[in-house]
Amino acid sequence: MWRSSASFILDKHLNNKPISITHSIDSPPPPSDSMADENPNPNPISAYYETRAAHHGIVTSEWLEQAQAAVRRYPDHDCSVSPVSGRPFSVIEEFNSWRQQPDLAEAVAAIRAFAAVIRASEATTMMELEIELKKASDTLKAWDTTSISLTAGCDLFMRYVTRTSALEFEDFNSAKSRVLGRAEKFGVISCKARRIIAILSQDFMFDGCTILVHGFSRVVFEILKTSAQNKKLFRVLCTEGRPDKTGVLLAKELAKLDIPVKLLIDSAVAYSMDEVDMVFVGADGVVESGGIINMMGTYQIALVAHSMNKPVYVAAESYKFARLYPLDQKDLEPALRPNDFNVPVPPKVEVERSARDYTPPQYLTLLFTDLGVLTPSVVSDELIQLYL
Amino acid sequence: MPDVQSMVAEFVNKLRKRKIEGSQATAKCTVELLRSVISHQRVPHANQAAALIDAVKAVGQQLVAANPVELAVGNVVRRVLHIIREEDLSLTTAAMAGLDLLDASDDDDIDNCKGIGYPAMSAAVVAAAARSTLRPPSLQTLLEGTPESATVPYTSSSGADSESKTADKSSLTRKLKHDVIEGVNQLIHEISGCHEQIAEQAIEHIHQNEVILTLGSSRTVLEFLCAAKEKKRSFRVFVAEGAPRYQGHLLAKELVARGLQTTVITDSAVFAMISRVNMVIIGAHAVMANGGVIGPVGVNMAALAAKKHAVPFVVLAGSHKLCPLYPHNPEVLLNELRSPSELLDFGEFSDCLDFGAGSGSLQVVNPTFDYVPPNLVSLFITDTGGHNPSYMYRLIADYYSADDLVM
């Protein structure tokens, strides 16, 4: 059965593809993982998850410097779009400098990078500016093909520029400053988005409830923080979140806020699901079907919650809505993370290294976004309104 | 004005004492009251829509507070607010289009506009900006930022003063109120006519020789079944009696009077009979934004039984029952507990009932409503047609404005 399935064909295809050293591979394999070299399929490690790991301080700072140095080693593709000016402007550099901030979402970092592109641009018409932005957007997207919120953020901004560039009443300078203003305001929108989501979800958390969370989502953390500030009584069960161990970090943060928290290993979710009242997860991306793409393990938790009739609530900002429609788990761009098993693994043994999974919409109850509380079926409506 | 105040106070009293039965009657009375409020409201020349909205909101808050469980009140208040905003928008667009033509022919006015510091914008752009205030926030408007620009050109045009424009303005004042009252009248007409609209669709759903199950008594269901009977479909009806009020008995009597073959069963027999039933049709008290249904107590049980035996579960609801809120604890917050005397006779049980002080420890719970989650519902039939539960959000987006959700 496996031999004729779509997944097998895709795997074979990936195995046969020559190892492409394009500018997208920019980080050397992490020092702790010895088996990456021996694995016959060294796909590029997902830069998105590396950054998330960096935010949580799992990876050492020397590794981070190596990564940044490697990025600067490949400036050719992101060279200045205005060769007249002396200094080479790199959108990737801009993006990276914003991205390293732990509080900033990927899409916001991308849009801030676009703002920098606009500021540095020497275009004189809207068409030229649009073309420059398109080039920058393509560069960013190609640099990290695995990050959905990055792609979604770039697409959203490009869509906004294309849609509003032909407004009859303005000249170029006012148009440029308008677009620049919007791009800069977007960072504010992002923080506001998290606050809106936190406020919307307050009603759904009643006193004495038990919440299960998975992974360290900044949005979900904001929700829990707001509830604690509103003096709600609740407790949190938090999965460990292997291999990043992000759950442990979240547990530490929650303990600082005096929220009763209990750590579970990932396999203990079904065991504890009885005492859980609701599940809260974040999302790396929300796809067209209304399902979500999130850290590995979310699908499992959603399945267990669904079978035990517990609501699964997703907290995601609206700029994470992406034009993807995965049909099964392997339908996504592979995003790999090194897995540390604490014991040496023989080379013949294959390791599943995907960092994320897809949760179909029928297992999700409600989505909390800054556009309001939505059911999964509203997502495709929103995307259609925007893109078609 | 004092006349309106006393009307409002009287209505609030009626709501609090639960003197009005049924969501259709409540909705109609509420709209009629709001119509009086609007027609008696004196509006200033500038920003009249805001004055109307504030007045309606103030009254609406009182009404909702009087009976928070009767969701039709809140729904209908929000519908009226939406009507006000829509009429205001269409008038503004028309006004801008008119003024734009005037500006184009008059140089001074163009300079005047620019002097205010606001670039002359075409009517289409203003309309687009203003329309986005009406729609709920979406991905499209995410980057556009707050559209306060919609009100700016309006005030700038009212600032500019020429004879013709002031004449237009006073007619505009009267026109807004007039349009709003027209819209409200249409709403009343819609609410009154919802039974007929829904019953028209009966023939598509009920087929020959079918067995229909219903619970309790709903006028919408009665009209629905009778409309199918009129069109010469022959079918049988099982009516679950709907304890403790036993309204199913009344429905059965009505159905027999209209010539339908009816069987009365107890609520506990629903699961036993469900395998012989082709379709379950019930009337809803309210429909929530996620597609969940608030219905008379016992419908959740019927829905679960129907799901188990793959029987379609159809819910009939007029558009005044669509509520834009998401239920986060519907069993408790949207429910009402009625008197225990409907269940037990006080005389017989006086020694064991728990009256709060002393000997007895028997408690009686008599909830009025039941919540059915959206995954158990197959189809909603409203006066606009048949819909999926996951489609409810679209109807809600059409009928209500995002700003009115929290009153």
PDB file of C-alpha atoms in Angstrom, chain A residues 156-157 160 163-164 167-169 182 186 189 203-204 318-319 321 366 370-371 373-375 377-378 381-383 385-386, chain B residues 119-122 125 135-146 289-291 326-329 375 390-391 393-394:
ATOM      1  CA  LEU A 156      -0.491  39.833   1.729  1.00  0.00           C
ATOM      2  CA  PHE A 157       1.751  42.837   1.385  1.00  0.00           C
ATOM      3  CA  TYR A 160      -2.057  45.249  -0.871  1.00  0.00           C
ATOM      4  CA  ARG A 163      -4.500  46.478  -5.322  1.00  0.00           C
ATOM      5  CA  THR A 164      -3.905  50.016  -4.203  1.00  0.00           C
ATOM      6  CA  LEU A 167      -5.620  54.612  -7.213  1.00  0.00           C
ATOM      7  CA  GLU A 168      -6.329  57.577  -9.412  1.00  0.00           C
ATOM      8  CA  PHE A 169      -5.985  60.376  -6.975  1.00  0.00           C
ATOM      9  CA  ARG A 182       1.313  50.964   6.089  1.00  0.00           C
ATOM     10  CA  PHE A 186       2.083  46.606  10.366  1.00  0.00           C
ATOM     11  CA  ILE A 189      -0.930  45.730  13.975  1.00  0.00           C
ATOM     12  CA  ASP A 203     -14.990  34.584  27.474  1.00  0.00           C
ATOM     13  CA  PHE A 204     -14.166  31.034  26.546  1.00  0.00           C
ATOM     14  CA  SER A 318      -4.959  36.801  10.319  1.00  0.00           C
ATOM     15  CA  TYR A 319      -1.779  37.351   8.306  1.00  0.00           C
ATOM     16  CA  PHE A 321      -3.796  32.708   6.351  1.00  0.00           C
ATOM     17  CA  LEU A 366     -12.941  27.609  16.618  1.00  0.00           C
ATOM     18  CA  ASP A 370      -7.795  39.414  15.057  1.00  0.00           C
ATOM     19  CA  LEU A 371     -10.639  39.380  12.539  1.00  0.00           C
ATOM     20  CA  VAL A 373     -13.853  34.451  16.360  1.00  0.00           C
ATOM     21  CA  LEU A 374     -14.152  32.291  13.259  1.00  0.00           C
ATOM     22  CA  THR A 375     -15.214  28.792  12.426  1.00  0.00           C
ATOM     23  CA  SER A 377     -15.083  27.417   7.165  1.00  0.00           C
ATOM     24  CA  VAL A 378     -14.649  31.180   7.239  1.00  0.00           C
ATOM     25  CA  ASP A 381     -14.036  32.922   2.436  1.00  0.00           C
ATOM     26  CA  GLU A 382     -11.521  35.460   3.709  1.00  0.00           C
ATOM     27  CA  LEU A 383      -8.843  34.225   1.350  1.00  0.00           C
ATOM     28  CA  GLN A 385     -12.179  37.898  -0.778  1.00  0.00           C
ATOM     29  CA  LEU A 386      -8.562  38.923  -0.706  1.00  0.00           C
TER      30      LEU A 386
ATOM     31  CA  PRO B 119      -7.151  65.677  -1.353  1.00  0.00           C
ATOM     32  CA  ALA B 120     -10.228  65.621  -3.557  1.00  0.00           C
ATOM     33  CA  MET B 121     -11.267  62.025  -3.709  1.00  0.00           C
ATOM     34  CA  SER B 122     -13.628  60.404  -6.119  1.00  0.00           C
ATOM     35  CA  VAL B 125     -12.937  55.728  -3.186  1.00  0.00           C
ATOM     36  CA  ARG B 135     -18.022  44.976   6.729  1.00  0.00           C
ATOM     37  CA  PRO B 136     -16.424  42.989   9.515  1.00  0.00           C
ATOM     38  CA  PRO B 137     -12.618  43.326   9.612  1.00  0.00           C
ATOM     39  CA  SER B 138     -11.093  41.153   6.938  1.00  0.00           C
ATOM     40  CA  LEU B 139      -7.718  40.402   5.385  1.00  0.00           C
ATOM     41  CA  GLN B 140      -8.452  43.041   2.775  1.00  0.00           C
ATOM     42  CA  THR B 141      -8.872  45.808   5.291  1.00  0.00           C
ATOM     43  CA  LEU B 142      -6.012  44.621   7.488  1.00  0.00           C
ATOM     44  CA  LEU B 143      -3.445  46.823   5.836  1.00  0.00           C
ATOM     45  CA  GLU B 144      -5.781  49.663   5.031  1.00  0.00           C
ATOM     46  CA  GLY B 145      -5.833  50.882   8.581  1.00  0.00           C
ATOM     47  CA  THR B 146      -8.705  52.698  10.301  1.00  0.00           C
ATOM     48  CA  ALA B 289     -22.931  32.159  15.013  1.00  0.00           C
ATOM     49  CA  ASN B 290     -21.105  28.826  15.006  1.00  0.00           C
ATOM     50  CA  GLY B 291     -24.253  27.043  13.811  1.00  0.00           C
ATOM     51  CA  TYR B 326     -20.519  32.599  19.749  1.00  0.00           C
ATOM     52  CA  PRO B 327     -21.724  30.487  22.652  1.00  0.00           C
ATOM     53  CA  HIS B 328     -19.045  29.806  25.211  1.00  0.00           C
ATOM     54  CA  ASN B 329     -21.184  28.250  27.881  1.00  0.00           C
ATOM     55  CA  ASN B 375     -21.978  19.004  14.113  1.00  0.00           C
ATOM     56  CA  SER B 390     -20.994  26.134   8.651  1.00  0.00           C
ATOM     57  CA  TYR B 391     -22.594  28.774   6.422  1.00  0.00           C
ATOM     58  CA  TYR B 393     -21.460  33.103   9.556  1.00  0.00           C
ATOM     59  CA  ARG B 394     -22.231  34.438   6.058  1.00  0.00           C
TER      60      ARG B 394
END
